[in-house]
Amino acid sequence: MSAFALERRGGVAIVSFDTPNEPVNKISKAVGWELEELLGRLILDEPVKAIVLRSGKRDTFIAGADIEEFVQLRSVEEAVRLSRDGQLLMQKFADSPKPIVVAIHGACLGGGLELALACQYRVASDHPKTQLGLPETQLGLLPGAGGSNRLPRLIGLRAALDIILAGKSERAKKALKIGLVDEVVPEAILLETAIAAAERLARGWRAPRPGRGVAGVLLDHNPIGRTVVFRKAEATVLQKTGGHYPAPLRALEVIRTSLDRGMKRGLEAEAQAFGELAMTDVSRRLVEIFFATTALKKDDGVPSGSGRPRVVRRLAVIGSGFMGAGIAGTAVLNADVEVRMKDADLARVGKGLKAATDILRARMRRRRLTTYEFTRKSALLSGTGDFSGFAGAEIAIEAVFEELSVKRQVMAELEAAVPTDMVLATNTSTIPIHDIAVGARHPERILGMHFFSPVEKMPLLEVIPTSMTSADAIVTAVQFGRAMGKTVIVVGDAPGFWVNRILSPYLNEAGFLLEEGVPIEVIDKAMTDWGFPVGPIALLDEVGLDVGEKAGKVMHQAFGDRLAPSKVIAVMRGDDRLGRKNGRGFYFYKDGHKTGPDGSIFQLLGVRPAGEVDVARVQERLIYAMLNESAMAMSEGVVRQPRDGDIGAIFGIGFPPFRGGPLRTLDAFGAAETVAKLERLEAAHGHRFRVAPVLEEMARTGGRWYPADGR
Ligand code: T1G
């Protein structure tokens, strides 16, 4: 069945792209051939004077080339061929003797935008779902169907680099401003506007192109200015990626070749670079992450059909502190639900409401929220000093002090105040949910929702059911977490759940290294060099040394001496150091910004800072502490499959995406090699490095966490 339907309006042929049985339009090889054949027919069809290309899908235009086809590529040559074919298809659109107008509503990404760039005129709807972008670098690739060559020519070098290097999308209004689209109209008149433009173009009218501006002439359109731009862009890429991601650097090379040596050479360079990048392990890991996160969007954590979700229209939040306000603001921002916040006294409620509103205000300042949306969403927030207004909520989330007795009391008060079918969620970072649910009259509706701080920025949510939680409650919490914009993993009700479980030995090891006098910046740089966004010491300051101390105690109590924390945090707490939150931690802070390591902690610890440090050994101890714990937690069923463990680590603690997560890293290292390394570490540093039994088993049997073909 064809992906394209044809309708005629006078001299305008309207082509509707609607891949049958697919939720989104993708440009696969087959679709590309069909599109090329259709275009050829329309060009020869004398009555047709112009063409409009639109999507038949409700909220997506074209999601790009078919990523499924990349994972089947087996050689650079094959991948180069795929890119060349894409370029040739787009060139036919660019060379069309009849004007082609694209009517864009919804996601217009990757090859979809490259197709739009090859057309003569672009009209977009002003709907929030209309996003235009080239996300290829997020897959370890670069725009390989002409986009790396066409975009800089259309919108200028600097604007093009912004879009291609970060792989980000722009909403229609911004796209209009930078010249990526020619018109932005409400969806209701999108098609008519595109048809009118097609008719004008057929009569010889040409769209006015925005001026280049002084900066454009000085920087984008002259070789010396371009050198300055490329040098700055390369430095920024290296600073952001630590050199671990080749795609943005290759994109810079290709764009430079294209602008300095012409489009023909530029397209050759684009196809070659695409081909080489498609064969890199980095791209394979990033494509795996794409498919894993997409699969998680459909995984409610219970056997399909076994849970009936409640549609959440109102959220109740107990505790209006940092986390409670973050949860409230994020729920209003992304899930667009009413939120009622409660705290012991109205002054705290007022502070919480302000903090939640500030999350909306920050988005408005960055033009990711209109003033109207800000006002409307702010009105969804309300506060109370009692339980008034809670009865109308479908779900309540408590985010009170991380203390078992306090959480138990809140749950008891909640149960007494709200209907028995309301889902009651507790935001706790380590305390087992079944301990909090002790004594509950309806434990079937109680579960954990562990958000990460800051809530509005961190993408992961752990949903933690107890053995008594109902499937309805689980599905309701998972789908609401997703509506809040989170990637949700359902994890087992064991201390630390998944993320804090694998983080615990890693942070402990960082403390032991400090006790040996290894400088703070050496430890943190060792791990940022390995690919983490921040090092373990900086992470402790961010999370808060009080939180770290509490979590450390819970994990030590639960897992015994193997997870006994170093004495460092206790010493820091003794010196009233909380980290960023009180401006005194392992680092100095000025105006809320980290300024540098505070070496005075070594006097507190009574150790001399070490001179020479073997950084590779520092990396080994920290990495293997986390990998070993990951294997152990996996074997205990803390997460249901390696995919969830890897996504949880990447989205929860910034585990380097180019490595694919701790389980993919264990597969890359190999079980036998990992066991040997851990045995050496145990001999040197004690039983905390004792090999997880599952790894010994895998070393014997050659076992892996993922099938050898990588999927
Ligand atoms: N290829 C293959 N499958 C895709 C796909 C794609 N480009 N986009 C989506 N899908 C599948 C997805 O796996 C899921 O499958 C279903 O569609 C619904 O997706 C040559 C080389 C468009 C914003 O990176 O960002 O073009 O699980 O649940 O929430 O230069 O999908 O149902 O079987 O995410 O409404 C660049 C990726 C490709 C965009 C829609 N394009 N897609 O979100 O639906 S590389 C992308 C998305 C490229 C060229 C280069 C999102 C979406 P299943 P979904 P959604």
mmCIF file of C-alpha atoms in Angstrom, residues 39 51 69 72 83 99 110 163 190 250 273 335 359 401 561-562 590 650-651 658:
data_model
loop_
_atom_site.group_PDB
_atom_site.id
_atom_site.type_symbol
_atom_site.label_atom_id
_atom_site.label_comp_id
_atom_site.label_asym_id
_atom_site.label_seq_id
_atom_site.Cartn_x
_atom_site.Cartn_y
_atom_site.Cartn_z
ATOM 1 C CA LEU A 39 7.995 13.199 -8.261
ATOM 2 C CA ILE A 51 3.432 20.576 -5.766
ATOM 3 C CA GLU A 69 17.936 0.636 8.279
ATOM 4 C CA GLN A 72 21.535 -3.292 9.308
ATOM 5 C CA SER A 83 23.784 8.640 2.198
ATOM 6 C CA PRO A 99 7.979 24.615 -7.381
ATOM 7 C CA GLY A 110 16.549 14.582 10.236
ATOM 8 C CA ILE A 163 21.217 23.230 15.018
ATOM 9 C CA LEU A 190 -1.597 25.482 6.859
ATOM 10 C CA ARG A 250 33.112 15.491 11.492
ATOM 11 C CA ALA A 273 31.668 11.110 6.911
ATOM 12 C CA ALA A 335 1.677 17.258 32.297
ATOM 13 C CA ILE A 359 10.332 26.793 36.957
ATOM 14 C CA PHE A 401 12.003 14.937 54.946
ATOM 15 C CA ASP A 561 30.363 -3.710 55.447
ATOM 16 C CA ARG A 562 30.641 -4.217 51.719
ATOM 17 C CA LYS A 590 30.808 32.122 45.186
ATOM 18 C CA ILE A 650 22.641 7.125 31.729
ATOM 19 C CA PHE A 651 19.603 9.258 32.568
ATOM 20 C CA PHE A 658 28.752 6.694 24.233
#
